[in-house]
C-alpha positions as a Python dict, from the first residue, in 0.01 Angstrom:
ca = {
    (1, 'M'): (0, 0, 0),
    (2, 'A'): (97, -187, 310),
    (3, 'E'): (170, -498, 109),
    (4, 'N'): (390, -298, -133),
    (5, 'S'): (590, -154, 163),
    (6, 'L'): (654, -495, 309),
    (7, 'S'): (746, -644, -28),
    (8, 'D'): (980, -355, -103),
    (9, 'G'): (1180, -372, 223),
    (10, 'G'): (1170, -749, 289),
    (11, 'P'): (1425, -889, 40),
    (12, 'A'): (1681, -616, 109),
    (13, 'D'): (1661, -666, 486),
    (14, 'S'): (1698, -1040, 450),
    (15, 'V'): (2006, -1008, 234),
    (16, 'E'): (2166, -760, 475),
    (17, 'A'): (2090, -989, 774),
    (18, 'A'): (2243, -1284, 594),
    (19, 'K'): (2559, -1085, 521),
    (20, 'N'): (2588, -978, 887),
    (21, 'A'): (2542, -1335, 1009),
    (22, 'S'): (2805, -1459, 768),
    (23, 'N'): (3051, -1191, 881),
    (24, 'T'): (2985, -1273, 1249),
    (25, 'E'): (3050, -1642, 1190),
    (26, 'K'): (3373, -1566, 1008),
    (27, 'L'): (3487, -1332, 1288),
    (28, 'T'): (3398, -1593, 1550),
    (29, 'D'): (3591, -1860, 1364),
    (30, 'Q'): (3893, -1633, 1341),
    (31, 'V'): (3882, -1547, 1710),
    (32, 'M'): (3840, -1908, 1818),
    (33, 'Q'): (4138, -2009, 1606),
    (34, 'N'): (4359, -1760, 1790),
    (35, 'P'): (4569, -1959, 2044),
    (36, 'Q'): (4599, -1665, 2286),
    (37, 'V'): (4222, -1615, 2297),
    (38, 'L'): (4165, -1986, 2354),
    (39, 'A'): (4423, -1994, 2633),
    (40, 'A'): (4260, -1696, 2805),
    (41, 'L'): (3918, -1858, 2785),
    (42, 'Q'): (4053, -2187, 2919),
    (43, 'E'): (4222, -2012, 3210),
    (44, 'R'): (3899, -1837, 3298),
    (45, 'L'): (3709, -2165, 3287),
    (46, 'D'): (3974, -2332, 3505),
    (47, 'N'): (3948, -2055, 3763),
    (48, 'V'): (3572, -2092, 3776),
    (49, 'S'): (3596, -2469, 3818),
    (50, 'H'): (3850, -2440, 4103),
    (51, 'T'): (3646, -2189, 4306),
    (52, 'P'): (3368, -2367, 4498),
    (53, 'S'): (3152, -2056, 4536),
    (54, 'S'): (3180, -1974, 4167),
    (55, 'Y'): (3090, -2330, 4079),
    (56, 'I'): (2783, -2321, 4304),
    (57, 'E'): (2667, -2002, 4134),
    (58, 'T'): (2663, -2180, 3799),
    (59, 'L'): (2430, -2456, 3918),
    (60, 'P'): (2060, -2459, 3828),
    (61, 'K'): (1815, -2321, 4081),
    (62, 'A'): (1670, -2666, 4149),
    (63, 'V'): (2014, -2801, 4245),
    (64, 'K'): (2081, -2501, 4474),
    (65, 'R'): (1750, -2576, 4646),
    (66, 'R'): (1867, -2932, 4717),
    (67, 'I'): (2200, -2801, 4851),
    (68, 'N'): (2008, -2581, 5095),
    (69, 'A'): (1825, -2894, 5210),
    (70, 'L'): (2163, -3061, 5275),
    (71, 'K'): (2267, -2763, 5486),
    (72, 'Q'): (1952, -2804, 5693),
    (73, 'L'): (2054, -3165, 5756),
    (74, 'Q'): (2407, -3052, 5848),
    (75, 'V'): (2271, -2816, 6114),
    (76, 'R'): (2069, -3100, 6263),
    (77, 'C'): (2385, -3314, 6266),
    (78, 'A'): (2567, -3037, 6456),
    (79, 'H'): (2297, -3037, 6725),
    (80, 'I'): (2322, -3416, 6758),
    (81, 'E'): (2700, -3381, 6789),
    (82, 'A'): (2648, -3127, 7068),
    (83, 'K'): (2437, -3383, 7257),
    (84, 'F'): (2713, -3638, 7205),
    (85, 'Y'): (2967, -3409, 7374),
    (86, 'E'): (2727, -3344, 7663),
    (87, 'E'): (2722, -3719, 7726),
    (88, 'V'): (3101, -3727, 7698),
    (89, 'H'): (3110, -3464, 7972),
    (90, 'D'): (2887, -3685, 8186),
    (91, 'L'): (3128, -3974, 8130),
    (92, 'E'): (3422, -3753, 8227),
    (93, 'R'): (3244, -3668, 8551),
    (94, 'K'): (3176, -4038, 8617),
    (95, 'Y'): (3535, -4148, 8560),
    (96, 'A'): (3675, -3849, 8749),
    (97, 'A'): (3519, -4003, 9059),
    (98, 'L'): (3703, -4328, 8984),
    (99, 'Y'): (4036, -4149, 8934),
    (100, 'Q'): (4006, -3938, 9250),
    (101, 'P'): (4106, -4207, 9506),
    (102, 'L'): (4427, -4262, 9307),
    (103, 'F'): (4492, -3887, 9289),
    (104, 'D'): (4432, -3861, 9665),
    (105, 'K'): (4693, -4129, 9725),
    (106, 'R'): (4926, -3946, 9486),
    (107, 'R'): (4892, -3636, 9703),
    (108, 'E'): (4971, -3837, 10017),
    (109, 'F'): (5291, -3971, 9861),
    (110, 'I'): (5392, -3624, 9737),
    (111, 'T'): (5335, -3452, 10072),
    (112, 'G'): (5489, -3738, 10268),
    (113, 'D'): (5176, -3800, 10474),
    (114, 'V'): (5196, -4165, 10365),
    (115, 'E'): (5502, -4370, 10272),
    (116, 'P'): (5447, -4612, 9980),
    (117, 'T'): (5499, -4981, 10051),
    (118, 'D'): (5767, -5184, 9874),
    (119, 'A'): (5500, -5328, 9648),
    (120, 'E'): (5364, -4982, 9564),
    (121, 'S'): (5710, -4844, 9490),
    (122, 'A'): (5831, -5137, 9277),
    (123, 'W'): (5885, -5025, 8918),
    (124, 'H'): (6062, -5193, 8629),
    (125, 'S'): (6306, -4944, 8482),
    (126, 'E'): (6352, -4939, 8106),
    (127, 'N'): (6689, -4768, 8140),
    (128, 'E'): (6931, -4975, 7936),
    (129, 'E'): (7231, -4890, 8154),
    (130, 'E'): (7059, -5031, 8461),
    (131, 'D'): (6953, -5342, 8274),
    (132, 'K'): (7311, -5409, 8170),
    (133, 'L'): (7447, -5402, 8525),
    (134, 'A'): (7552, -5745, 8648),
    (135, 'G'): (7403, -5869, 8972),
    (136, 'D'): (7712, -5811, 9183),
    (137, 'M'): (7774, -5465, 9041),
    (138, 'K'): (7415, -5368, 9101),
    (139, 'N'): (7437, -5481, 9464),
    (140, 'K'): (7749, -5269, 9512),
    (141, 'V'): (7569, -4965, 9374),
    (142, 'V'): (7276, -5020, 9611),
    (143, 'I'): (7510, -5061, 9910),
    (144, 'A'): (7700, -4745, 9815),
    (145, 'E'): (7375, -4549, 9789),
    (146, 'K'): (7263, -4672, 10132),
    (147, 'E'): (7597, -4577, 10288),
    (148, 'A'): (7584, -4229, 10133),
    (149, 'A'): (7230, -4179, 10260),
    (150, 'T'): (7334, -4290, 10608),
    (151, 'V'): (7628, -4054, 10615),
    (152, 'E'): (7437, -3753, 10487),
    (153, 'E'): (7119, -3849, 10674),
    (154, 'L'): (6910, -3724, 10384),
    (155, 'N'): (6548, -3824, 10421),
    (156, 'P'): (6329, -3549, 10272),
    (157, 'K'): (5960, -3572, 10334),
    (158, 'G'): (5755, -3687, 10035),
    (159, 'I'): (5865, -3551, 9698),
    (160, 'P'): (5990, -3195, 9749),
    (161, 'E'): (5876, -2923, 9508),
    (162, 'F'): (5677, -3172, 9299),
    (163, 'W'): (5430, -2929, 9140),
    (164, 'F'): (5681, -2644, 9123),
    (165, 'T'): (5911, -2872, 8921),
    (166, 'I'): (5626, -2936, 8678),
    (167, 'F'): (5582, -2561, 8636),
    (168, 'R'): (5951, -2530, 8553),
    (169, 'N'): (5945, -2825, 8311),
    (170, 'V'): (5645, -2711, 8104),
    (171, 'D'): (5722, -2410, 7884),
    (172, 'M'): (5361, -2294, 7877),
    (173, 'L'): (5368, -2258, 8256),
    (174, 'S'): (5729, -2152, 8314),
    (175, 'E'): (5669, -1847, 8093),
    (176, 'L'): (5413, -1724, 8346),
    (177, 'V'): (5629, -1775, 8655),
    (178, 'Q'): (5841, -1487, 8781),
    (179, 'E'): (6132, -1529, 9020),
    (180, 'Y'): (5928, -1392, 9310),
    (181, 'D'): (5650, -1647, 9234),
    (182, 'E'): (5881, -1943, 9291),
    (183, 'P'): (5890, -1944, 9673),
    (184, 'I'): (5509, -1939, 9676),
    (185, 'L'): (5467, -2222, 9425),
    (186, 'K'): (5695, -2441, 9635),
    (187, 'H'): (5404, -2454, 9883),
    (188, 'L'): (5167, -2598, 9619),
    (189, 'Q'): (5061, -2946, 9731),
    (190, 'D'): (4799, -3053, 9479),
    (191, 'I'): (4595, -2951, 9174),
    (192, 'K'): (4248, -3097, 9125),
    (193, 'V'): (3986, -3081, 8850),
    (194, 'K'): (3619, -3068, 8948),
    (195, 'F'): (3347, -3108, 8684),
    (196, 'S'): (3008, -2936, 8696),
    (197, 'D'): (2723, -3126, 8858),
    (198, 'P'): (2457, -3303, 8647),
    (199, 'G'): (2197, -3060, 8515),
    (200, 'Q'): (2427, -2760, 8563),
    (201, 'P'): (2583, -2561, 8276),
    (202, 'M'): (2896, -2732, 8145),
    (203, 'S'): (3210, -2616, 8327),
    (204, 'F'): (3512, -2732, 8525),
    (205, 'V'): (3706, -2592, 8819),
    (206, 'L'): (4081, -2605, 8877),
    (207, 'E'): (4167, -2620, 9248),
    (208, 'F'): (4520, -2528, 9360),
    (209, 'H'): (4580, -2657, 9714),
    (210, 'F'): (4851, -2484, 9918),
    (211, 'E'): (5002, -2567, 10254),
    (212, 'P'): (5009, -2285, 10513),
    (213, 'N'): (5253, -2019, 10398),
    (214, 'D'): (5374, -1663, 10458),
    (215, 'Y'): (5207, -1517, 10148),
    (216, 'F'): (4827, -1565, 10165),
    (217, 'T'): (4571, -1726, 10391),
    (218, 'N'): (4369, -1916, 10127),
    (219, 'P'): (4418, -2294, 10154),
    (220, 'V'): (4274, -2331, 9802),
    (221, 'L'): (4280, -2101, 9497),
    (222, 'T'): (4023, -2173, 9227),
    (223, 'K'): (3972, -2099, 8858),
    (224, 'T'): (3639, -2182, 8694),
    (225, 'Y'): (3612, -2235, 8319),
    (226, 'K'): (3267, -2206, 8163),
    (227, 'M'): (3200, -2409, 7850),
    (228, 'K'): (2949, -2420, 7568),
    (229, 'S'): (2851, -2724, 7369),
    (230, 'E'): (2599, -2603, 7115),
    (231, 'P'): (2624, -2473, 6759),
    (232, 'D'): (2632, -2097, 6715),
    (233, 'K'): (2305, -1977, 6568),
    (234, 'A'): (2486, -1732, 6340),
    (235, 'D'): (2746, -1986, 6226),
    (236, 'P'): (2636, -2344, 6309),
    (237, 'F'): (2886, -2503, 6070),
    (238, 'S'): (3179, -2380, 6282),
    (239, 'F'): (3086, -2617, 6567),
    (240, 'E'): (3369, -2858, 6648),
    (241, 'G'): (3279, -2962, 7000),
    (242, 'P'): (3271, -2796, 7343),
    (243, 'E'): (3468, -2477, 7381),
    (244, 'I'): (3567, -2261, 7676),
    (245, 'V'): (3377, -1933, 7654),
    (246, 'D'): (3458, -1758, 7982),
    (247, 'C'): (3638, -1801, 8313),
    (248, 'D'): (3625, -1672, 8670),
    (249, 'G'): (3909, -1651, 8920),
    (250, 'C'): (3906, -1597, 9294),
    (251, 'T'): (4015, -1335, 9547),
    (252, 'I'): (4356, -1405, 9698),
    (253, 'D'): (4380, -1294, 10061),
    (254, 'W'): (4737, -1169, 10058),
    (255, 'K'): (4921, -1113, 10381),
    (256, 'K'): (5051, -762, 10439),
    (257, 'G'): (5331, -671, 10200),
    (258, 'K'): (5325, -1012, 10026),
    (259, 'N'): (5108, -940, 9720),
    (260, 'V'): (5331, -1019, 9421),
    (261, 'T'): (5067, -913, 9164),
    (262, 'V'): (5130, -544, 9239),
    (263, 'K'): (5440, -338, 9291),
    (264, 'T'): (5494, -2, 9457),
    (265, 'I'): (5660, 275, 9262),
    (266, 'K'): (5768, 623, 9368),
    (267, 'K'): (5668, 920, 9158),
    (268, 'K'): (5767, 1286, 9190),
    (269, 'Q'): (5502, 1556, 9154),
    (270, 'K'): (5568, 1930, 9112),
    (271, 'H'): (5318, 2183, 9244),
    (272, 'K'): (5209, 2417, 8962),
    (273, 'G'): (5182, 2729, 9178),
    (274, 'R'): (5451, 2697, 9445),
    (275, 'G'): (5694, 2488, 9240),
    (276, 'T'): (5757, 2252, 9529),
    (277, 'V'): (5824, 1883, 9459),
    (278, 'R'): (5681, 1593, 9654),
    (279, 'T'): (5729, 1218, 9624),
    (280, 'I'): (5427, 989, 9628),
    (281, 'T'): (5401, 611, 9623),
    (282, 'K'): (5165, 429, 9393),
    (283, 'Q'): (5074, 64, 9338),
    (284, 'V'): (5070, -65, 8979),
    (285, 'P'): (5007, -413, 8834),
    (286, 'N'): (5300, -653, 8836),
    (287, 'E'): (5363, -957, 8618),
    (288, 'S'): (5301, -1277, 8812),
    (289, 'F'): (5162, -1627, 8771),
    (290, 'F'): (4903, -1538, 9032),
    (291, 'N'): (4737, -1298, 8788),
    (292, 'F'): (4604, -1629, 8653),
    (293, 'F'): (4335, -1599, 8923),
    (294, 'S'): (4225, -1253, 8803),
    (295, 'P'): (4143, -1323, 8439),
    (296, 'L'): (3997, -1098, 8174),
    (297, 'K'): (3626, -1137, 8124),
    (298, 'A'): (3493, -1241, 7785),
    (299, 'S'): (3280, -964, 7639),
    (300, 'G'): (2913, -1040, 7693),
    (301, 'D'): (2757, -703, 7614),
    (302, 'G'): (2816, -707, 7240),
    (303, 'E'): (3138, -507, 7258),
    (304, 'S'): (3439, -675, 7104),
    (305, 'L'): (3774, -709, 7281),
    (306, 'D'): (4087, -561, 7133),
    (307, 'E'): (4340, -791, 6969),
    (308, 'D'): (4574, -810, 7271),
    (309, 'S'): (4286, -892, 7507),
    (310, 'E'): (4157, -1162, 7274),
    (311, 'F'): (4504, -1318, 7261),
    (312, 'T'): (4537, -1305, 7640),
    (313, 'L'): (4196, -1467, 7687),
    (314, 'A'): (4268, -1738, 7430),
    (315, 'S'): (4600, -1817, 7601),
    (316, 'D'): (4422, -1839, 7936),
    (317, 'F'): (4169, -2085, 7792),
    (318, 'E'): (4451, -2293, 7644),
    (319, 'I'): (4634, -2311, 7979),
    (320, 'G'): (4318, -2413, 8163),
    (321, 'H'): (4252, -2685, 7907),
    (322, 'F'): (4613, -2807, 7938),
    (323, 'F'): (4589, -2833, 8317),
    (324, 'R'): (4269, -3033, 8284),
    (325, 'E'): (4364, -3264, 8000),
    (326, 'R'): (4737, -3319, 8054),
    (327, 'I'): (4896, -3185, 8373),
    (328, 'V'): (4655, -3317, 8635),
    (329, 'P'): (4598, -3665, 8487),
    (330, 'R'): (4970, -3726, 8405),
    (331, 'A'): (5148, -3520, 8669),
    (332, 'V'): (5429, -3765, 8746),
    (333, 'L'): (5527, -3784, 8378),
    (334, 'Y'): (5557, -3405, 8358),
    (335, 'F'): (5759, -3411, 8681),
    (336, 'T'): (6007, -3661, 8535),
    (337, 'G'): (5996, -3498, 8190),
    (338, 'E'): (5882, -3816, 8013),
    (339, 'A'): (5556, -3660, 7892),
    (340, 'I'): (5746, -3359, 7759),
    (341, 'E'): (5990, -3586, 7573),
    (342, 'D'): (5697, -3774, 7422),
    (343, 'D'): (5544, -3446, 7301),
    (344, 'D'): (5878, -3336, 7151),
    (345, 'N'): (5931, -3668, 6977),
    (346, 'F'): (5583, -3653, 6828),
    (347, 'E'): (5647, -3308, 6684),
    (348, 'E'): (5987, -3413, 6546),
    (349, 'G'): (5825, -3715, 6384),
    (350, 'E'): (5579, -3489, 6205),
    (351, 'E'): (5859, -3269, 6073),
    (352, 'G'): (6062, -3572, 5965),
    (353, 'E'): (5767, -3716, 5780),
    (354, 'E'): (5709, -3388, 5602),
    (355, 'E'): (6073, -3367, 5494),
    (356, 'E'): (6063, -3724, 5369),
    (357, 'L'): (5749, -3655, 5167),
    (358, 'E'): (5909, -3347, 5015),
    (359, 'G'): (6210, -3556, 4917),
    (360, 'D'): (5984, -3813, 4750),
    (361, 'E'): (5810, -3541, 4553),
    (362, 'E'): (6142, -3406, 4428),
    (363, 'G'): (6242, -3756, 4323),
    (364, 'E'): (5923, -3793, 4126),
    (365, 'D'): (5990, -3471, 3941),
    (366, 'E'): (6332, -3593, 3832),
    (367, 'D'): (6285, -3965, 3771),
    (368, 'D'): (5914, -4014, 3713),
    (369, 'A'): (5805, -3700, 3535),
    (370, 'D'): (5515, -3883, 3367),
    (371, 'V'): (5372, -4003, 3697),
    (372, 'N'): (5147, -3762, 3889),
    (373, 'P'): (4955, -3940, 4164),
    (374, 'K'): (4847, -3608, 4327),
    (375, 'K'): (4846, -3759, 4676),
    (376, 'E'): (4820, -3519, 4967),
    (377, 'P'): (5034, -3591, 5277),
    (378, 'S'): (4825, -3710, 5570),
    (379, 'Q'): (4751, -3450, 5836),
    (380, 'P'): (4735, -3514, 6211),
    (381, 'A'): (4394, -3493, 6372),
    (382, 'E'): (4317, -3163, 6534),
    (383, 'C'): (4268, -3150, 6898),
    (384, 'K'): (3931, -3011, 6998),
    (385, 'Q'): (3879, -2779, 7279),
    (386, 'Q'): (3695, -2995, 7529),
}
């Protein structure tokens, strides 16, 4: 009986299955011949191929395993790179000692403690107007300048307001300086960078040296920037070199009534019961460059800073880095404005190059529509936070 049941149902089921398969094939052929369906499928495939994460998901498990092995190698590379930057820091410390005698002499010239010799002050000017002066005309100009100096008896000591002029010339610094900060900054005589000692955590200190003044008693104000040169355990692939992670300021010993970082305001208070009004004075924070020495602290207890605090801290780190990398090593060029002009010219060159590239692309669209080189414009190297 079992054989009869199988023989009765078998042929009918086979015929029905064959019909269904035939209908499915026909339907598939019809769908695949529809241009809109094909276009939709192609677009979906294109999107998958252009998304790296989606592409990785399509790879076989064995290939994903090998990719994980490459990531392990990449983490090891990041740790080697961290060691490289530690040695760079050691080299910076070594060469800072070689620069320092020159910076000390720079301070002596600025303050007027030492007068440069004729040999030390000789400098070939690249000013075209001076180069075009004939010998006799140039002598007349020199004589006229000497006569004017004799008449006016102008002989200022050193280079007056050297560092204050740099603050005014550099936008990043001038934005921090208030009008009431200016008389104080005119007493600034030197800025130094000190690197951490060998074997100590990576850091650097900015020292601001002031002559005796009517505002505070500190001869030196300091700002210490702490750095980290190791990959983050949670995100090792984000490592791009040493970064500033925190900073400490110093206490300014202000003379009585001279603290520009606070201001006194008067406030009226009304007594709830008697209705009498009294006036009280209160000190509140005041905008000043000297708040630079009372920085925000980076959060170290797991609590995140708000957006404004993060921006303030990042700006502080950027300023400290700029003092270290640009202002202190090239002070005279920021005093004369030459370094600022070089920075501006570099930025303008980038913009000009971009405009030119855009023009070329438009030309290709119009004249060489069949040519598509797909070349990306070159990008300038990023500056790392050192």
